[in-house]
XYZ file of C-alpha atoms in Angstrom:
146
model
C -12.092 192.575 159.221
C -15.942 192.061 158.917
C -17.709 191.358 162.762
C -19.229 188.387 163.067
C -19.038 186.644 159.744
C -15.200 184.863 160.627
C -15.197 181.311 162.497
C -14.252 180.396 165.836
C -10.000 179.775 165.851
C -9.775 177.875 169.605
C -7.794 175.257 170.230
C -7.748 171.093 168.647
C -7.222 168.003 169.435
C -5.653 166.058 166.640
C -5.077 162.033 166.831
C -3.455 159.872 164.402
C -4.095 156.288 164.007
C -1.135 155.389 164.984
C -2.081 157.063 168.608
C -0.055 159.855 168.678
C -1.733 162.606 169.579
C -1.239 166.942 170.416
C -2.948 170.287 170.477
C -3.032 173.196 167.886
C -5.118 175.298 166.908
C -8.123 175.686 164.287
C -11.445 176.302 163.117
C -12.830 172.764 164.573
C -12.024 171.330 168.448
C -11.019 167.949 166.829
C -9.238 166.322 164.180
C -8.506 163.062 163.597
C -5.417 162.296 160.920
C -4.409 158.282 159.270
C -0.998 159.847 159.098
C 1.372 162.349 160.889
C 5.000 163.038 161.159
C 5.610 159.379 163.198
C 4.226 157.180 161.124
C 4.151 157.959 157.925
C 7.159 155.765 155.901
C 8.776 159.094 153.919
C 9.798 160.351 157.428
C 10.184 156.719 159.423
C 12.284 155.474 156.222
C 9.967 151.841 156.903
C 6.934 150.705 154.628
C 3.642 150.587 155.857
C 0.254 149.494 154.310
C -1.849 152.370 154.806
C -5.613 150.270 154.886
C -8.348 153.002 154.844
C -11.957 151.492 155.112
C -10.344 147.898 153.902
C -9.573 149.606 150.454
C -6.493 146.776 150.147
C -8.654 143.952 150.903
C -11.181 145.472 148.581
C -8.929 145.368 145.647
C -7.301 141.952 146.436
C -11.068 140.144 146.480
C -11.974 142.279 143.611
C -8.285 141.673 141.697
C -6.210 139.222 143.402
C -7.938 135.998 141.571
C -7.628 137.844 138.256
C -3.724 138.002 139.277
C -3.473 134.592 140.231
C -4.765 133.149 136.908
C -2.381 135.544 135.050
C 0.515 135.003 136.397
C -0.907 130.497 136.316
C -1.556 130.750 133.167
C 1.351 132.571 132.604
C 3.962 129.877 134.490
C 1.502 126.796 131.709
C 2.723 128.558 128.958
C 6.473 128.891 130.360
C 6.159 124.956 131.322
C 5.022 124.299 127.929
C 7.125 126.257 125.842
C 10.211 124.230 127.992
C 8.810 120.706 127.004
C 8.521 121.599 123.441
C 11.616 123.289 123.539
C 13.103 119.804 124.836
C 11.655 117.941 122.419
C 12.838 119.784 119.455
C 16.389 119.692 121.117
C 15.521 115.712 121.447
C 14.319 116.112 117.657
C 17.225 117.733 116.410
C 20.020 115.345 118.476
C 18.295 111.876 116.827
C 18.266 113.976 113.275
C 22.147 113.911 113.777
C 22.847 110.694 115.150
C 20.879 109.377 112.580
C 23.478 111.158 109.918
C 25.973 110.513 112.278
C 25.188 107.057 111.921
C 24.680 107.259 107.368
C 28.002 108.866 107.945
C 29.714 106.076 109.731
C 27.633 103.312 107.521
C 28.507 105.139 103.733
C 32.803 104.898 105.393
C 31.867 101.529 105.896
C 30.968 100.688 102.633
C 33.709 103.057 100.966
C 36.280 101.440 103.269
C 35.252 97.772 102.329
C 35.141 98.943 98.305
C 39.137 100.303 99.287
C 40.079 97.139 100.476
C 38.437 94.970 97.588
C 39.970 97.608 94.867
C 43.190 97.103 96.483
C 43.176 93.468 96.675
C 42.066 93.483 92.745
C 44.910 95.022 92.639
C 47.992 92.901 94.701
C 45.290 89.950 92.443
C 46.467 91.626 89.791
C 50.263 92.362 90.533
C 50.660 88.500 91.919
C 49.126 87.539 87.977
C 51.452 90.740 86.805
C 54.532 88.253 88.136
C 53.117 85.274 87.650
C 52.804 86.197 83.646
C 56.317 87.983 83.977
C 57.910 85.014 85.493
C 56.402 82.514 82.342
C 57.942 84.962 80.357
C 61.196 85.206 81.596
C 60.849 81.724 81.699
C 59.649 80.848 77.976
C 62.897 83.437 77.320
C 65.060 81.486 79.418
C 64.214 78.111 77.695
C 64.373 79.242 74.028
C 67.841 80.811 74.730
C 69.280 77.202 76.001
C 67.720 75.728 73.269
C 69.183 77.616 70.946
Protein backbone atom coordinates (compact mmCIF):
# COMPACT_ATOMS: atom_id res chain seq x y z
CA UNK A 1 0.00 0.00 0.00
CA UNK A 2 1.25 3.45 -0.78
CA UNK A 3 1.59 5.75 2.13
CA UNK A 4 -0.30 9.04 2.58
CA UNK A 5 -2.86 8.48 -0.18
CA UNK A 6 -5.62 6.55 1.66
CA UNK A 7 -8.31 8.20 3.81
CA UNK A 8 -8.29 7.60 7.52
CA UNK A 9 -10.48 4.66 8.64
CA UNK A 10 -12.25 5.66 11.88
CA UNK A 11 -15.28 4.89 14.03
CA UNK A 12 -18.54 6.23 12.55
CA UNK A 13 -21.90 6.89 14.21
CA UNK A 14 -24.83 6.04 11.94
CA UNK A 15 -28.24 7.64 12.60
CA UNK A 16 -31.47 6.60 10.89
CA UNK A 17 -34.51 8.82 10.43
CA UNK A 18 -36.48 6.41 12.65
CA UNK A 19 -34.15 7.20 15.58
CA UNK A 20 -32.04 4.06 15.50
CA UNK A 21 -28.26 4.63 15.97
CA UNK A 22 -25.27 2.32 15.86
CA UNK A 23 -21.52 2.51 15.57
CA UNK A 24 -19.45 1.10 12.74
CA UNK A 25 -16.21 1.97 10.96
CA UNK A 26 -15.96 4.19 7.87
CA UNK A 27 -13.92 7.00 6.36
CA UNK A 28 -16.36 9.64 7.69
CA UNK A 29 -17.14 10.27 11.38
CA UNK A 30 -20.95 10.47 11.02
CA UNK A 31 -23.69 9.26 8.58
CA UNK A 32 -27.46 9.76 8.39
CA UNK A 33 -29.82 7.33 6.65
CA UNK A 34 -33.46 7.40 5.59
CA UNK A 35 -34.07 3.68 6.16
CA UNK A 36 -32.42 0.97 8.21
CA UNK A 37 -33.14 -2.66 9.01
CA UNK A 38 -35.41 -1.58 11.90
CA UNK A 39 -37.74 0.58 9.79
CA UNK A 40 -37.51 -0.79 6.20
CA UNK A 41 -40.85 -2.30 5.03
CA UNK A 42 -39.12 -5.43 3.70
CA UNK A 43 -37.76 -6.31 7.13
CA UNK A 44 -40.67 -5.07 9.25
CA UNK A 45 -43.49 -6.41 7.07
CA UNK A 46 -45.45 -3.17 7.43
CA UNK A 47 -46.22 -0.57 4.80
CA UNK A 48 -44.54 2.76 5.45
CA UNK A 49 -44.63 5.89 3.34
CA UNK A 50 -41.13 7.22 2.97
CA UNK A 51 -41.36 10.91 2.14
CA UNK A 52 -37.91 12.40 1.75
CA UNK A 53 -38.03 16.14 1.35
CA UNK A 54 -41.83 16.27 0.83
CA UNK A 55 -41.67 14.50 -2.53
CA UNK A 56 -45.00 12.77 -2.06
CA UNK A 57 -46.68 16.04 -1.18
CA UNK A 58 -45.12 17.79 -4.18
CA UNK A 59 -46.31 14.99 -6.45
CA UNK A 60 -49.84 15.19 -4.99
CA UNK A 61 -49.83 18.96 -5.41
CA UNK A 62 -48.70 18.68 -9.00
CA UNK A 63 -50.78 15.72 -10.20
CA UNK A 64 -53.36 15.14 -7.46
CA UNK A 65 -55.89 17.51 -9.02
CA UNK A 66 -55.44 15.84 -12.40
CA UNK A 67 -56.08 12.41 -10.90
CA UNK A 68 -59.22 13.68 -9.18
CA UNK A 69 -60.37 15.27 -12.43
CA UNK A 70 -59.84 11.96 -14.23
CA UNK A 71 -61.84 10.12 -11.55
CA UNK A 72 -64.63 12.69 -11.75
CA UNK A 73 -64.66 12.46 -15.55
CA UNK A 74 -64.84 8.65 -15.40
CA UNK A 75 -67.68 8.81 -12.87
CA UNK A 76 -69.60 11.27 -15.07
CA UNK A 77 -69.07 9.03 -18.11
CA UNK A 78 -70.29 6.02 -16.14
CA UNK A 79 -73.40 7.91 -14.98
CA UNK A 80 -74.14 9.04 -18.55
CA UNK A 81 -73.82 5.47 -19.81
CA UNK A 82 -76.12 4.22 -17.05
CA UNK A 83 -78.71 6.87 -17.94
CA UNK A 84 -78.45 5.98 -21.62
CA UNK A 85 -78.89 2.28 -20.84
CA UNK A 86 -81.95 3.01 -18.68
CA UNK A 87 -83.45 5.10 -21.47
CA UNK A 88 -82.85 2.33 -24.01
CA UNK A 89 -84.44 -0.24 -21.69
CA UNK A 90 -87.48 2.02 -21.28
CA UNK A 91 -87.77 2.44 -25.06
CA UNK A 92 -87.54 -1.33 -25.60
CA UNK A 93 -90.21 -1.90 -22.93
CA UNK A 94 -92.49 0.69 -24.56
CA UNK A 95 -92.02 -0.94 -27.99
CA UNK A 96 -92.74 -4.38 -26.54
CA UNK A 97 -95.87 -3.05 -24.83
CA UNK A 98 -97.08 -1.39 -28.05
CA UNK A 99 -96.43 -4.60 -29.98
CA UNK A 100 -98.37 -6.63 -27.39
CA UNK A 101 -101.27 -4.14 -27.55
CA UNK A 102 -101.35 -4.37 -31.37
CA UNK A 103 -101.29 -8.15 -31.16
CA UNK A 104 -104.15 -8.12 -28.66
CA UNK A 105 -106.14 -5.80 -30.95
CA UNK A 106 -105.56 -8.13 -33.92
CA UNK A 107 -106.60 -11.12 -31.80
CA UNK A 108 -109.78 -9.33 -30.69
CA UNK A 109 -110.55 -8.39 -34.33
CA UNK A 110 -109.97 -11.97 -35.45
CA UNK A 111 -112.18 -13.30 -32.63
CA UNK A 112 -114.92 -10.82 -33.57
CA UNK A 113 -114.66 -11.83 -37.24
CA UNK A 114 -114.73 -15.53 -36.30
CA UNK A 115 -117.78 -14.93 -34.11
CA UNK A 116 -119.55 -13.10 -36.94
CA UNK A 117 -118.75 -15.94 -39.34
CA UNK A 118 -120.00 -18.49 -36.81
CA UNK A 119 -123.21 -16.48 -36.34
CA UNK A 120 -123.65 -16.27 -40.14
CA UNK A 121 -123.13 -20.04 -40.47
CA UNK A 122 -125.61 -20.65 -37.66
CA UNK A 123 -128.15 -18.36 -39.34
CA UNK A 124 -127.52 -20.12 -42.65
CA UNK A 125 -127.98 -23.50 -40.95
CA UNK A 126 -131.27 -22.29 -39.41
CA UNK A 127 -132.39 -21.02 -42.81
CA UNK A 128 -131.41 -24.33 -44.43
CA UNK A 129 -133.37 -26.17 -41.76
CA UNK A 130 -136.39 -23.94 -42.38
CA UNK A 131 -136.14 -24.53 -46.13
CA UNK A 132 -135.79 -28.26 -45.51
CA UNK A 133 -138.88 -28.23 -43.24
CA UNK A 134 -140.86 -26.27 -45.81
CA UNK A 135 -139.77 -28.69 -48.53
CA UNK A 136 -140.65 -31.64 -46.33
CA UNK A 137 -144.01 -30.12 -45.53
CA UNK A 138 -144.67 -29.56 -49.24
CA UNK A 139 -143.66 -33.15 -49.98
CA UNK A 140 -146.06 -34.42 -47.34
CA UNK A 141 -148.79 -32.13 -48.61
CA UNK A 142 -148.22 -33.43 -52.13
CA UNK A 143 -148.41 -37.03 -50.91
CA UNK A 144 -151.59 -36.29 -48.99
CA UNK A 145 -153.13 -34.65 -52.04
CA UNK A 146 -152.64 -37.67 -54.16
